[in-house]
Tab-separated table of C-alpha atoms and ligand atoms in Angstrom:
chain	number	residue	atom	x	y	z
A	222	UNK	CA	22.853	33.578	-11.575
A	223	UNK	CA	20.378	30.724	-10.963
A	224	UNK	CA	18.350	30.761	-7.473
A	225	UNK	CA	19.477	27.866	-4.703
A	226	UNK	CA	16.824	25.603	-4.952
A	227	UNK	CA	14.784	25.061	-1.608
A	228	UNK	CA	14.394	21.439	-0.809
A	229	UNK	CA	11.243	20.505	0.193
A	230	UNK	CA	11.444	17.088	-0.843
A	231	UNK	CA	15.316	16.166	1.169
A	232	UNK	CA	13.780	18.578	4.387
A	233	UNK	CA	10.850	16.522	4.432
A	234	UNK	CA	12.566	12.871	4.074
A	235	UNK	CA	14.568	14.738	7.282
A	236	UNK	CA	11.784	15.997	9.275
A	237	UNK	CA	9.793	11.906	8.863
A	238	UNK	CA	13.301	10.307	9.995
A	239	UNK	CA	13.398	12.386	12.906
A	240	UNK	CA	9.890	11.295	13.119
A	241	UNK	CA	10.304	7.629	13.310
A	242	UNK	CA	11.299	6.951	16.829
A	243	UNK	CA	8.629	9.227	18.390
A	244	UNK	CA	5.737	7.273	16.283
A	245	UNK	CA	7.793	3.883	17.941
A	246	UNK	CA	7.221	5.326	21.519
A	247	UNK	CA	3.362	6.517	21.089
A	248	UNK	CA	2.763	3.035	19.479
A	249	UNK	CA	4.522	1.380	22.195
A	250	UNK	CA	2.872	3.317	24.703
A	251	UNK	CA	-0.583	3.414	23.236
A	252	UNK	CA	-0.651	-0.263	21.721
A	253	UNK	CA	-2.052	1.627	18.501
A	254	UNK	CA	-0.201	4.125	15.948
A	255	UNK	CA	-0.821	7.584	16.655
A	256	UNK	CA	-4.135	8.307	14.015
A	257	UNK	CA	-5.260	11.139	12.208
A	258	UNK	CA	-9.161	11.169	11.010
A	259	UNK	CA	-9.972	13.157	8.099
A	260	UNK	CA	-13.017	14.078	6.264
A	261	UNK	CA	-13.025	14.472	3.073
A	262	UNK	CA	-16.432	15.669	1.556
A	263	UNK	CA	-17.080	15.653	-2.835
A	264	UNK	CA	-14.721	14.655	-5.439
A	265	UNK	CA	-12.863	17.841	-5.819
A	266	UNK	CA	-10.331	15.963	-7.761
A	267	UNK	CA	-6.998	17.819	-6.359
A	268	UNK	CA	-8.156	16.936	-2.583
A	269	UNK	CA	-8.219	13.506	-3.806
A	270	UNK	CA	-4.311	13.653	-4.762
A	271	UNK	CA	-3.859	15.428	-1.256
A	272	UNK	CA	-5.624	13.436	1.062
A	273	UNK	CA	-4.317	10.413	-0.825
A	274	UNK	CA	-0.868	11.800	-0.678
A	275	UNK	CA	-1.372	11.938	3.525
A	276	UNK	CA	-2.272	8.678	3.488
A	277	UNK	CA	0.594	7.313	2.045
A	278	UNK	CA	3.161	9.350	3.613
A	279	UNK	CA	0.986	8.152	6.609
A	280	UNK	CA	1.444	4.604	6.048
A	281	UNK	CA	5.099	5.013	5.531
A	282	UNK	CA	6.064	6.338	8.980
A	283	UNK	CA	3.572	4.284	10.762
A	284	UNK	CA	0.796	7.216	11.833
A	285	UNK	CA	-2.886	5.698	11.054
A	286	UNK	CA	-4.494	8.170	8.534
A	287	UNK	CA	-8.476	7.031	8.551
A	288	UNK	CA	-10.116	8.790	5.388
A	289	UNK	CA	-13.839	8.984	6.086
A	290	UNK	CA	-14.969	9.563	2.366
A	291	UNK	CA	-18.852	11.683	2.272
A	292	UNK	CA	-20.368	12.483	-1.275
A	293	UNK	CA	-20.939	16.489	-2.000
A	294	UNK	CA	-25.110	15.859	-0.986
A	295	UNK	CA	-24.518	15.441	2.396
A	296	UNK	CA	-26.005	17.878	4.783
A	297	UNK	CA	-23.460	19.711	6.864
A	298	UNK	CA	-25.204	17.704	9.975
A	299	UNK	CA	-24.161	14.571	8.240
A	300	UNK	CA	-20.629	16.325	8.116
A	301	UNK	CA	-20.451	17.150	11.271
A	302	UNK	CA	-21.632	14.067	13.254
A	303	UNK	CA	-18.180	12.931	11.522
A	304	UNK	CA	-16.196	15.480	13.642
A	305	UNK	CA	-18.164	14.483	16.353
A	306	UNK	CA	-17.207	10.718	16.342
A	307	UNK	CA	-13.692	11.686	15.707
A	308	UNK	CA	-13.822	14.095	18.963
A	309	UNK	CA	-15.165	11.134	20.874
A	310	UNK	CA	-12.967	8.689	19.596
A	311	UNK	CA	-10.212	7.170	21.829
A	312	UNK	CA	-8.774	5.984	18.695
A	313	UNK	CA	-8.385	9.438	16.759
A	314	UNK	CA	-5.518	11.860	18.045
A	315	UNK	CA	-5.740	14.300	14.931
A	316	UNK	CA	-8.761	15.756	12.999
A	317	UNK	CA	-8.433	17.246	9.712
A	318	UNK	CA	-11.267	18.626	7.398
A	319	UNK	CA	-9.973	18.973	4.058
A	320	UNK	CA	-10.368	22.017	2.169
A	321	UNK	CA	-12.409	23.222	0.096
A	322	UNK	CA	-15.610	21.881	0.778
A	323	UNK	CA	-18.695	21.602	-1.766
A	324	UNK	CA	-20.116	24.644	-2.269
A	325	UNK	CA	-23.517	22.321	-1.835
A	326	UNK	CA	-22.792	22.998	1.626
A	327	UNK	CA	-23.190	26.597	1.686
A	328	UNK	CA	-20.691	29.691	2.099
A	329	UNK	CA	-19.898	29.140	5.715
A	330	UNK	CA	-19.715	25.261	6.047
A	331	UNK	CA	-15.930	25.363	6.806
A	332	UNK	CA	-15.948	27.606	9.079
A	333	UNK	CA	-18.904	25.734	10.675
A	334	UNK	CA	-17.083	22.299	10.871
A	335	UNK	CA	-13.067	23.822	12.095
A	336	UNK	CA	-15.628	24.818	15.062
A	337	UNK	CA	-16.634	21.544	16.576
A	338	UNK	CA	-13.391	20.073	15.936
A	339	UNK	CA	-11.821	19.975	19.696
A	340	UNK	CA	-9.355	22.155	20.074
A	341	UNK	CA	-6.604	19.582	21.061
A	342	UNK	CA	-7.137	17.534	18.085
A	343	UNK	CA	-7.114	20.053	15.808
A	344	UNK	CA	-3.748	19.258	14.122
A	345	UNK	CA	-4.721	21.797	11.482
A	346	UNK	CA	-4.942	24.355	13.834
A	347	UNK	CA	-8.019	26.105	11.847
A	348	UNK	CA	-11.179	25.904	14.939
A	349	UNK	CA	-11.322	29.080	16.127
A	350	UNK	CA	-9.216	28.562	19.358
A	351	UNK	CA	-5.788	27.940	17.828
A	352	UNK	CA	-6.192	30.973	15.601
A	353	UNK	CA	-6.620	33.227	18.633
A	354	UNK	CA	-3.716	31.036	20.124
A	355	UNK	CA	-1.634	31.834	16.902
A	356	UNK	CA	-2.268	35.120	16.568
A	357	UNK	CA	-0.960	35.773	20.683
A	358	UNK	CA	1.891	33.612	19.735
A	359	UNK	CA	1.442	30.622	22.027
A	360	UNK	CA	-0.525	27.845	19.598
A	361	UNK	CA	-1.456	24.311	20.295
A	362	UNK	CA	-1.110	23.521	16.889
A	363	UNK	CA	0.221	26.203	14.108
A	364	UNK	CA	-1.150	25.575	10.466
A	365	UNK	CA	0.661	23.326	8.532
A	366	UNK	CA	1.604	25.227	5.268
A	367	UNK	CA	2.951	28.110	7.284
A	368	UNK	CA	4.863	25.969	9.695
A	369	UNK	CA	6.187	24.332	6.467
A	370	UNK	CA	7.507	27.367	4.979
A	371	UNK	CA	8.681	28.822	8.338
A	372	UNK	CA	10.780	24.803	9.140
A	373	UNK	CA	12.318	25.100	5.308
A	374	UNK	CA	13.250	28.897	6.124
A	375	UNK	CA	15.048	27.807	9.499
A	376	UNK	CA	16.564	24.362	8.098
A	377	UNK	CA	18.174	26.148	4.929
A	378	UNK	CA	19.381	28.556	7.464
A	379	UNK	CA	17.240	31.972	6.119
A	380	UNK	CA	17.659	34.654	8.707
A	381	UNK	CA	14.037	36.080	9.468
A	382	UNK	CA	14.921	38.994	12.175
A	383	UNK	CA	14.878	42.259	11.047
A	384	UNK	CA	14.197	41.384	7.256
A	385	UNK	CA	11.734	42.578	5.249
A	386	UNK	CA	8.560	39.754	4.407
A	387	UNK	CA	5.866	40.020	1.667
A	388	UNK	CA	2.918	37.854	1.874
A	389	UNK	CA	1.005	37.997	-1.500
A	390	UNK	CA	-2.257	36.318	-0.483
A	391	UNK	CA	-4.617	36.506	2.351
A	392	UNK	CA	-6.152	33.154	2.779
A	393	UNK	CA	-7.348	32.064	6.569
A	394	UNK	CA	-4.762	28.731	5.462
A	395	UNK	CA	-1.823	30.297	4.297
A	396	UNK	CA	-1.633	34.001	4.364
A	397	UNK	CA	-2.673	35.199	7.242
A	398	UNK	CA	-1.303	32.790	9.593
A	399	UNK	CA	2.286	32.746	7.888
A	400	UNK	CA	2.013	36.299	7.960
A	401	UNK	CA	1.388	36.045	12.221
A	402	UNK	CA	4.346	33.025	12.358
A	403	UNK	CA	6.832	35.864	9.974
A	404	UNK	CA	6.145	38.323	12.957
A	405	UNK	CA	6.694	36.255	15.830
A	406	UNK	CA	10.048	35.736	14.146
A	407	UNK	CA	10.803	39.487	14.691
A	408	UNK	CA	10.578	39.861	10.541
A	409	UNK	CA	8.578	43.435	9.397
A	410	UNK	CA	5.916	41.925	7.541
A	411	UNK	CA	3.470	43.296	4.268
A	412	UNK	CA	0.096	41.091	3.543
A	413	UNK	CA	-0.614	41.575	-0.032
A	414	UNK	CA	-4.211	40.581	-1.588
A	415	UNK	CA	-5.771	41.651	-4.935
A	416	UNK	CA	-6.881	44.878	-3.982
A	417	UNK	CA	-3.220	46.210	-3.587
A	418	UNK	CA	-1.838	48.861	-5.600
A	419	UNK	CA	0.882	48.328	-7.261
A	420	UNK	CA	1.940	44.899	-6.086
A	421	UNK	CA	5.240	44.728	-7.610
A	422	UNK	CA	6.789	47.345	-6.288
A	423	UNK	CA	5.705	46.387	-2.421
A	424	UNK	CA	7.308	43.061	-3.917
A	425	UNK	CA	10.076	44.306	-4.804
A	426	UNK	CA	10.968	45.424	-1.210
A	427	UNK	CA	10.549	42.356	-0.188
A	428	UNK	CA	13.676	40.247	1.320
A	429	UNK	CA	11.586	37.515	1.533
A	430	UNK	CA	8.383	36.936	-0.644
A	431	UNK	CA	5.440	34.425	0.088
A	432	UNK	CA	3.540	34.006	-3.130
A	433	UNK	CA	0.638	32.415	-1.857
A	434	UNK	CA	-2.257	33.501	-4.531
A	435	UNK	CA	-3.118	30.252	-6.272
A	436	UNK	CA	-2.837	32.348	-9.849
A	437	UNK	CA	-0.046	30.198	-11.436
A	438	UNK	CA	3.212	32.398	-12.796
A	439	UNK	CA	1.926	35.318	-11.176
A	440	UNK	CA	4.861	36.598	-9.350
A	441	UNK	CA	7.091	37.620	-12.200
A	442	UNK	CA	10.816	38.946	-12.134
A	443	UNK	CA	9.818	42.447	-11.917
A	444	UNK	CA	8.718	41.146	-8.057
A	445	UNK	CA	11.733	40.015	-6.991
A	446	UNK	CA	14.340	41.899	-5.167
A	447	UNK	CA	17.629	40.535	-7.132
A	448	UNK	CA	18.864	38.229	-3.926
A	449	UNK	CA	15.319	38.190	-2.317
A	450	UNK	CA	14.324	34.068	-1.085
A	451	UNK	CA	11.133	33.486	-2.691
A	452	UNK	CA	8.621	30.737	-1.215
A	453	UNK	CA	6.172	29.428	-4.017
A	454	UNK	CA	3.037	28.199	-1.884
A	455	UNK	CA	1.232	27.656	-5.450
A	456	UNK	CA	0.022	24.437	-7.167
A	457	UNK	CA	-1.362	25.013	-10.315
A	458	UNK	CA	-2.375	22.252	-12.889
A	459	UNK	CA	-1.847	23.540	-16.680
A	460	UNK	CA	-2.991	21.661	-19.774
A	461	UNK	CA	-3.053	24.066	-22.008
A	462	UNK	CA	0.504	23.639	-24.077
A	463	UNK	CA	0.606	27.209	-25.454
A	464	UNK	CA	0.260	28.857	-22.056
A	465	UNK	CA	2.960	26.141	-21.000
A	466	UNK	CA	5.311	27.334	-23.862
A	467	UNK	CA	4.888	30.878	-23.198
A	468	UNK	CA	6.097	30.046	-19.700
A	469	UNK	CA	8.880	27.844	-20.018
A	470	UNK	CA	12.195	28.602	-22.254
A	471	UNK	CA	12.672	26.735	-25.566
A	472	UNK	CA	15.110	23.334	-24.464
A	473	UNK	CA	13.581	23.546	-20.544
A	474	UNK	CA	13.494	19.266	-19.456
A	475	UNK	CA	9.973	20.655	-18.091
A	476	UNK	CA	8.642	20.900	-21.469
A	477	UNK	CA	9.043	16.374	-22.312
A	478	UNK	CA	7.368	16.466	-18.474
A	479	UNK	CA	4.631	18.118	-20.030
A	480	UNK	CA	4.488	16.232	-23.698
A	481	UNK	CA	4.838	12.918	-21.339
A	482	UNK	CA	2.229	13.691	-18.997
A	483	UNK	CA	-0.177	16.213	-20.905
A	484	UNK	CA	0.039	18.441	-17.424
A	485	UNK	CA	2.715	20.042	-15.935
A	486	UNK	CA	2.436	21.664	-12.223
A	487	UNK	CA	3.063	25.053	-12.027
A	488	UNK	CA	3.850	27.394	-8.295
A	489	UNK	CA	2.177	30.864	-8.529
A	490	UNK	CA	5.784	31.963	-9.260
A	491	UNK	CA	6.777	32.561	-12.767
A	492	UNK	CA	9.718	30.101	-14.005
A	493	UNK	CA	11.931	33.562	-14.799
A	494	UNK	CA	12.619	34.268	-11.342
A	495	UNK	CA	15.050	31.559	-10.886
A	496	UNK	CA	17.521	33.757	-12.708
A	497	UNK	CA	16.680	36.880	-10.356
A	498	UNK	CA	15.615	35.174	-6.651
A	499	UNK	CA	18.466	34.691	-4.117
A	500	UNK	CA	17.114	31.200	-3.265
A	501	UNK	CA	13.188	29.429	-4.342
A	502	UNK	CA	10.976	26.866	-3.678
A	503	UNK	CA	10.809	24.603	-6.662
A	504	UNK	CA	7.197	23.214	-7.479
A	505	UNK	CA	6.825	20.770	-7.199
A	506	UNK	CA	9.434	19.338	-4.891
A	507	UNK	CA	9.324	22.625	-2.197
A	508	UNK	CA	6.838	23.542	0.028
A	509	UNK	CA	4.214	20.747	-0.610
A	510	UNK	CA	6.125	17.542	0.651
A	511	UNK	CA	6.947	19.936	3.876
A	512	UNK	CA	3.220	20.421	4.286
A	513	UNK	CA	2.616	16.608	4.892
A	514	UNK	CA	5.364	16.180	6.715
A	515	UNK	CA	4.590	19.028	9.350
A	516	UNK	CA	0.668	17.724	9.511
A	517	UNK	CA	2.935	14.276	10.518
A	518	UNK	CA	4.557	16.381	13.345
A	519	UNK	CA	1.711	17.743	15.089
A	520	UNK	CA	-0.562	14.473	14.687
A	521	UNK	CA	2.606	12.895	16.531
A	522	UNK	CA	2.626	15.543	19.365
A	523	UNK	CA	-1.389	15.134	19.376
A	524	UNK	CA	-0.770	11.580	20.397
A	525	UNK	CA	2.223	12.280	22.771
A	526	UNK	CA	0.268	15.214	24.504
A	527	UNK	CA	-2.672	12.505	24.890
A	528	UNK	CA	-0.245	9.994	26.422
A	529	UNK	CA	1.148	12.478	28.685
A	530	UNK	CA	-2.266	13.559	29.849
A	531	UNK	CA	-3.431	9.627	30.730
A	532	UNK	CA	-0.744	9.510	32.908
B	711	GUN	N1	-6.501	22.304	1.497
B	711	GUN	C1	-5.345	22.834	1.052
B	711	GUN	N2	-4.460	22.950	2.064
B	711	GUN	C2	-5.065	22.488	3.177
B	711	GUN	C3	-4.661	22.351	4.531
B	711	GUN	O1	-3.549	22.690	4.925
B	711	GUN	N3	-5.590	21.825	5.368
B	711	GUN	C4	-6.829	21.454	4.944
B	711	GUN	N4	-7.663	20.966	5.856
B	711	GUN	N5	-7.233	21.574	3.709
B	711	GUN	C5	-6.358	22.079	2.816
């Protein structure tokens, strides 16, 4: 029997509605919509479709997204004078640093830029701080992929206590912290990287499976527990129509997506495990449209926790 399909796209239309009177009061309050600075460094051109994507979803509910655009030959100095403004700013209530950056940069420019972000703008929740925070359970601001996958768990009423969680990943984004947020939640939880032996049959115990691995159609039915809720974190752009073929069945509506648009996305989660997962994320339509939405929830309790503290 097919998988129930996971949402994203409805949750997320939920979660901005609920939204909309909040952003009203810090506007009200503030005389200015609650903002959210990014920095977006290069061309990379999928961080182009995200950070344009936050923008507009932005603009729609009435939070201030200010994209401060650097090419990839800036000096991580140049980078970080950026943060610094946005730190200083009375204007800015959320920082966000989008990922990756250049390589120009240098292995540990990330790392080197979450740092100076101040901790209670850091709506990502990636300086250094709110990871500690995370990991004792009591963050300022929890990651916004994980706390999407955790909010469409809870809203489509998926029972974490007790239950068995795979993470397949180990990324300082996704894996790790949705592993910490799984725990909190009283589930018994497995991180999974490449190094594992024999991935599918840890899988396979899974109750609930994180694929989070950015290899697209990786997680194949011989993962899945028959039952198990799968979470497809994975957004992977293929061109290439024989490897699209092989993937999808002869008749699938996905195929004329792909002869219309000469791409088709793809999760990390083969398209055969709708007939042997419990309940999935569709991609697209499942875990990325939550994403936005929770970065949209914790740059509106940014501004609300800087109202409250003026007064
Ligand atoms: N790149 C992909 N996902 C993310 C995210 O959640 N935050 C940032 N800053 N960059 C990303």
């Amino acid at each position: 029997m097919a998988a129930r399909l996971l949402d994203g796209t409805r949750i997320a239309a939920d979660i901005r509605a609920e939204l909309t009177s909040r952003v009203e009061n810090c506007t009200q309050q503030a005389q200015r919509p609650p903002t959210l600075g990014i920095l977006l460094v290069g061309d990379n051109p999928a961080s182009q479709v995200y950070v344009n994507t936050k923008s507009r979803v932005g603009d729609a509910l009435g939070v201030n997204v200010d994209v401060v655009r650097l090419p990839a030959t800036i000096t991580l100095d140049a980078a970080q004078d950026v943060v610094h403004r946005f730190n200083c700013s009375a204007a800015h209530d959320g920082i966000l640093v989008q990922s990756p950056l250049p390589s120009s940069l240098g292995p540990i420019a990330e790392q080197r830029l979450f740092e100076v972000i101040d901790p209670a703008k850091d709506v990502d929740g990636f300086h250094p701080t709110n990871v500690g925070r995370l990991a004792q359970g009591r963050a300022l601001f929890a990651p916004c992929t994980p706390s999407a996958i955790l909010e469409l768990l809870d809203r489509s009423c998926i029972n974490l206590e007790g239950r068995r969680a795979v993470v397949i990943g180990r990324s300082q984004i996704v894996g790790k912290p949705v592993a910490l947020m799984l725990l909190h939640r009283h589930a018994t939880v497995t991180v999974c990287h490449s190094r594992t032996r024999d991935l599918p049959a840890l899988a396979r115990d899974a109750d609930i499976l994180v694929a989070a691995l950015g290899r697209p159609a990786f997680v194949t039915p011989e993962f899945v527990k028959p039952g198990a809720t799968v979470i497809d974190v994975g957004i992977n752009r293929l061109v290439d129509s024989s490897i699209v073929r092989a993937l999808l069945p002869v008749g699938s509506p996905r195929l004329e997506t792909f002869a219309r648009r000469g791409s088709l996305l793809i999760g990390d989660v083969h398209p055969a495990v709708a007939e042997t997962a419990g309940a999935l994320t569709p991609v697209p339509g499942g875990v990325g449209p939550m994403t936005v939405a929770m970065l949209m929830v914790n740059t509106v309790r940014a501004a609300e926790k800087r109202l409250e503290a003026a007064v």
